[in-house]
Short mmCIF file of C-alpha atoms in Angstrom, two decimals:
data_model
loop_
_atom_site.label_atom_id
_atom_site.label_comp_id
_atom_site.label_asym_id
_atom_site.label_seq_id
_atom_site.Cartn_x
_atom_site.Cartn_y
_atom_site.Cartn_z
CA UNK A 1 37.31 107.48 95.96
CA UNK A 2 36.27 111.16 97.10
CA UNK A 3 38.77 113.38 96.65
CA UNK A 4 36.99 117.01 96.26
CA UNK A 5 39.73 118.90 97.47
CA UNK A 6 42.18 117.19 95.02
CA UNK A 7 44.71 116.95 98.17
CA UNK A 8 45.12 113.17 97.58
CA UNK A 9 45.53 113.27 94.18
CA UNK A 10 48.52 115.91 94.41
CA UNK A 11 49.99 114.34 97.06
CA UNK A 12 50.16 110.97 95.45
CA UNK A 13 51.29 112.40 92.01
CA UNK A 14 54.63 113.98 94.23
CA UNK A 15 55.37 110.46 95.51
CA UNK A 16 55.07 108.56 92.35
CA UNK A 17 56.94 111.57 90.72
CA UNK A 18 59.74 110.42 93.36
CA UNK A 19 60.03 106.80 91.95
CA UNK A 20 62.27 108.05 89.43
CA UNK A 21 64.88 109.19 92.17
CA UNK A 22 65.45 105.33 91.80
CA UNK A 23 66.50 105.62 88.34
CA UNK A 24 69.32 108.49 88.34
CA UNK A 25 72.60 106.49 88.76
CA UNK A 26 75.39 108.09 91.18
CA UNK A 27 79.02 107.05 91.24
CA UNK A 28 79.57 105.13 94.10
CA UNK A 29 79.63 101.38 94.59
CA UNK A 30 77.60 99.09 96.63
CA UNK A 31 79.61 97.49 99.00
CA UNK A 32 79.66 94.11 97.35
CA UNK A 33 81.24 95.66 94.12
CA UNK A 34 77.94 94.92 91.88
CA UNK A 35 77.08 98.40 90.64
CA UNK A 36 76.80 101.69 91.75
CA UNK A 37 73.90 102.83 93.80
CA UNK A 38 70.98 105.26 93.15
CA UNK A 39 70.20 108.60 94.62
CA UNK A 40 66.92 106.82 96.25
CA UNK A 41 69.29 104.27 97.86
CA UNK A 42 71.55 106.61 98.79
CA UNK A 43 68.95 108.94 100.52
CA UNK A 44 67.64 105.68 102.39
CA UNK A 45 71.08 105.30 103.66
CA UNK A 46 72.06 108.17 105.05
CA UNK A 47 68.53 108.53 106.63
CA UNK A 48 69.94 105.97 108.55
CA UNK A 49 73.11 106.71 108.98
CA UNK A 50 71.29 109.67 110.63
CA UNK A 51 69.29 107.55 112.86
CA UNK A 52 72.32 105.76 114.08
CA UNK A 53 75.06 108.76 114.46
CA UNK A 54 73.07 111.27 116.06
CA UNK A 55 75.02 110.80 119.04
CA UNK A 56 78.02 112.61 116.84
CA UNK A 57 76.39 115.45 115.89
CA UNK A 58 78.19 118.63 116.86
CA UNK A 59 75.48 120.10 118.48
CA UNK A 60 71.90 118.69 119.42
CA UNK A 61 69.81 117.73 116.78
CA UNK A 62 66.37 117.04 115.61
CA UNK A 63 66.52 113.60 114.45
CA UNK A 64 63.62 113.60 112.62
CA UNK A 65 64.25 116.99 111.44
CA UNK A 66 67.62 115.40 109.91
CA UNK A 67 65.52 112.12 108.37
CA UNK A 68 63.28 114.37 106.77
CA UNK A 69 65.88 116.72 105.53
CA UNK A 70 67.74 113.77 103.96
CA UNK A 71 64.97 112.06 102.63
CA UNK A 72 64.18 114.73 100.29
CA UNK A 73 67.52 116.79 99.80
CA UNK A 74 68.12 114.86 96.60
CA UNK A 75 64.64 114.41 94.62
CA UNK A 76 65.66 117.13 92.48
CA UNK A 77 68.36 114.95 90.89
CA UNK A 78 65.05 114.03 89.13
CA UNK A 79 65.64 116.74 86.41
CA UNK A 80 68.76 118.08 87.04
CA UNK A 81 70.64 114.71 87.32
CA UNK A 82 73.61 113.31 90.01
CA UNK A 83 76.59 115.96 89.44
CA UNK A 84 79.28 114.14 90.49
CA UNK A 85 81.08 115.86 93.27
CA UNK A 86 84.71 116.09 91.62
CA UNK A 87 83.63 117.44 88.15
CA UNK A 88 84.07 121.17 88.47
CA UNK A 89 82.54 122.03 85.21
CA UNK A 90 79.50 120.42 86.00
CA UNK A 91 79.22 122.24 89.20
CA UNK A 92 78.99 125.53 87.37
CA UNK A 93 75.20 125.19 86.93
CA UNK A 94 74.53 122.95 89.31
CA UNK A 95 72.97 125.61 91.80
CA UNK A 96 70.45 126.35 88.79
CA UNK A 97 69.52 122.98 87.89
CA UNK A 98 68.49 122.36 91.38
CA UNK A 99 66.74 125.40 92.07
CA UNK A 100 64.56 125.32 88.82
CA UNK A 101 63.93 120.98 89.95
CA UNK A 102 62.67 122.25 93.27
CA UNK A 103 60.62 124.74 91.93
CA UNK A 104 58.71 122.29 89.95
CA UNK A 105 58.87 119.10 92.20
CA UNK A 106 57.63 120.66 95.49
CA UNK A 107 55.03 122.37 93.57
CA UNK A 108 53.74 118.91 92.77
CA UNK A 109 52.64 118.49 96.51
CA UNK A 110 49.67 120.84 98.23
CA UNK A 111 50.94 124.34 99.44
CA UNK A 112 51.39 123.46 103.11
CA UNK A 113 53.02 120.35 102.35
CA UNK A 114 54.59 121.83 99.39
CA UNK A 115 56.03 124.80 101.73
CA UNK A 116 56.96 122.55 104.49
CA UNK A 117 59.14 120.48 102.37
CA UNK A 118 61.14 122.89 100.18
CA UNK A 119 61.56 124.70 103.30
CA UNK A 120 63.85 121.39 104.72
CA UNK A 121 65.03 121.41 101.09
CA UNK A 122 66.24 125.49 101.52
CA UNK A 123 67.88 124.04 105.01
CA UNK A 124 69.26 121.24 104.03
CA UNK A 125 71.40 123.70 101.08
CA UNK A 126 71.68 126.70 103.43
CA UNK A 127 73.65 124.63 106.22
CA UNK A 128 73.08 127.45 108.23
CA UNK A 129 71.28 124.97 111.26
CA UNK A 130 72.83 122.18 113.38
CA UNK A 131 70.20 119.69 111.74
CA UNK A 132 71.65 120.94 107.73
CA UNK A 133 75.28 120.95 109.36
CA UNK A 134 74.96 117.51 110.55
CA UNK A 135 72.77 116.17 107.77
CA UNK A 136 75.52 116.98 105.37
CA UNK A 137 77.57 115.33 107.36
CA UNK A 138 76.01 112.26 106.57
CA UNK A 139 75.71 113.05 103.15
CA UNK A 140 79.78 113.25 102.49
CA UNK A 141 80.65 110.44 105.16
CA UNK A 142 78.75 107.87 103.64
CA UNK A 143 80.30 107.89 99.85
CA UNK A 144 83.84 107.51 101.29
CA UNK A 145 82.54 104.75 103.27
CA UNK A 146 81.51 103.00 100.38
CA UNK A 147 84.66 103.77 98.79
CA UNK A 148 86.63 102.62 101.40
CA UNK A 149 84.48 99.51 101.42
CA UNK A 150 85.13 98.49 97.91
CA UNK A 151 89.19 99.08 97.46
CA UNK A 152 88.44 103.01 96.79
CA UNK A 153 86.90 101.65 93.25
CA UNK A 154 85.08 105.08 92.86
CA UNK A 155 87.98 106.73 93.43
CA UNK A 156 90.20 104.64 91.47
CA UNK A 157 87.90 104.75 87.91
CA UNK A 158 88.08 108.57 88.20
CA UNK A 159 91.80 108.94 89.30
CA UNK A 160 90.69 111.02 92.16
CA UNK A 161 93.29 112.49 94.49
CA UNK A 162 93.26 112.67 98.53
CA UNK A 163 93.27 115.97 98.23
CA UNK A 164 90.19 116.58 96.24
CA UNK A 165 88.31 114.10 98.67
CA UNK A 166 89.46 116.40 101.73
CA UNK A 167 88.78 119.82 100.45
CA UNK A 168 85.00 118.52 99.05
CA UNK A 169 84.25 116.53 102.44
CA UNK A 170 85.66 119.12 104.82
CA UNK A 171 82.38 120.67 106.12
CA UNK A 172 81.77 117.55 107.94
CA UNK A 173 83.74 119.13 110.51
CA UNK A 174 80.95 121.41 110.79
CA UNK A 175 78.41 118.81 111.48
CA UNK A 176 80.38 115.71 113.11
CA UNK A 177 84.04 116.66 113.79
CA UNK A 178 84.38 113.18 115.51
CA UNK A 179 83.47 111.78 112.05
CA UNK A 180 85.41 113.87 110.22
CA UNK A 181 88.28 113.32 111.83
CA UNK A 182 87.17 109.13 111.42
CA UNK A 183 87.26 110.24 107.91
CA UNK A 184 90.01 111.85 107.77
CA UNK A 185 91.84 108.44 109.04
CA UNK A 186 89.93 106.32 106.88
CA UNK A 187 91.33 108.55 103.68
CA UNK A 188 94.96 108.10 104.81
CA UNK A 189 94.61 104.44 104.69
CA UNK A 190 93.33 104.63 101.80
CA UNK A 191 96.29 106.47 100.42
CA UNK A 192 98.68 104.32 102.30
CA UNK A 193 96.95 101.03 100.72
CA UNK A 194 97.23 103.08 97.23
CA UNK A 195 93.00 103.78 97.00
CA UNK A 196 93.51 106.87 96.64
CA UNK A 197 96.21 108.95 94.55
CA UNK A 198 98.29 111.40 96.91
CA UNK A 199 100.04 113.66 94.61
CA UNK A 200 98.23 114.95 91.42
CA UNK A 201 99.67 113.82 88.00
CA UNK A 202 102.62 115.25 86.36
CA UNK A 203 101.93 117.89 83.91
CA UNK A 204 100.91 117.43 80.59
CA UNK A 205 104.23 118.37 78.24
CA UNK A 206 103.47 120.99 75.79
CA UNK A 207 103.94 120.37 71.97
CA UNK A 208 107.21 119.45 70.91
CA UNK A 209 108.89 119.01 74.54
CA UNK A 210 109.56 115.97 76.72
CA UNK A 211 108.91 115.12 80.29
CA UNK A 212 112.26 116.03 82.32
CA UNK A 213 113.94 117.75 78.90
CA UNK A 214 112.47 121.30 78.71
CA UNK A 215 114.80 124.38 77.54
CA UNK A 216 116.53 126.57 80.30
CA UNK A 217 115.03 129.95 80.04
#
């Protein structure tokens, strides 16, 4: 096949370089309980939650814009992994990690292509548009859907707290306050049907004391 330019060639190295989006493991279940899903699956997903929800959005929206946007906001999980949303350490370099993947996996692609889509990339991080704003949207609604969907069984293995779930998801307001505040329901069921912890644990005693028997000061 003729491929003088070398435009084919680069463009199909990018998309089998994005076949191995379908091997980084995220923490949330499939709704049937089996296993947890990957970030390809999960971009496929809310792509169409996208599709379906538009109609939410806080502000009109470029579908396709959004579908785009989604479809390629996580492909640098590809080097720098799925950091799970409630580890704060892991957060630390996240914003590093991500940049340096992007750097290398948009690079794969030819430069207008390669511009075009770290530019949706850029977007999709910057939320500064109504397309980001309600893309991320999808992005946090549909991982407490699947939690909700399975007994909170994400939630549960991690011993995450209502509280941590609100403060993370709360820029869906930003995006799709009528699906926020859906959410926002959804999570206090989940509390109420003990999914979800509500108050965080007692603190840990310190050496030689004992829960409920500490010295006056």
């Amino acid at each position: 096949m003729n491929d003088a330019s070398g435009r084919l060639s680069a463009q199909l190295q990018f998309l089998l370089e994005a076949d191995r989006l379908k091997a980084v493991i995220r923490r949330s279940p499939l709704t049937d309980g089996s296993r947890r899903e990957n970030s390809a699956e999960h971009s496929w997903h809310i792509a169409l939650f996208a599709c379906v929800l538009a109609e939410y959005a806080a502000a009109p929206v470029d579908v396709g814009r959004v579908v785009r946007m989604l479809l390629v906001h996580d492909l640098v999980e590809i080097d720098a992994g799925d950091t799970f949303a409630y580890d704060a350490a892991a957060h630390a370099d996240k914003h590093a990690r991500e940049q340096a993947a992007a750097d290398r996996l948009f690079a794969l692609l030819p430069d207008d292509q390669a511009g075009e889509y770290r530019a949706l990339w850029d977007e999709f991080e910057a939320r500064a548009t109504p397309e980001a704003r309600f893309a991320q949207a999808m992005d946090r609604l549909q991982p407490i859907l699947l939690n909700v969907a399975t007994g909170g069984r994400g939630w549960r293995e991690h011993a995450i707290r209502a509280e941590q779930v609100r403060a993370y998801n709360r820029h869906m307001g930003e995006g799709a306050p009528a699906l926020w505040a859906y959410a926002q329901r959804a999570i206090a069921e989940a509390v109420d049907h003990g999914h979800l912890l509500d108050e965080p644990p007692p603190p840990t005693p310190t050496w030689g004391e004992e829960p409920g028997n500490r010295a006056a000061p």
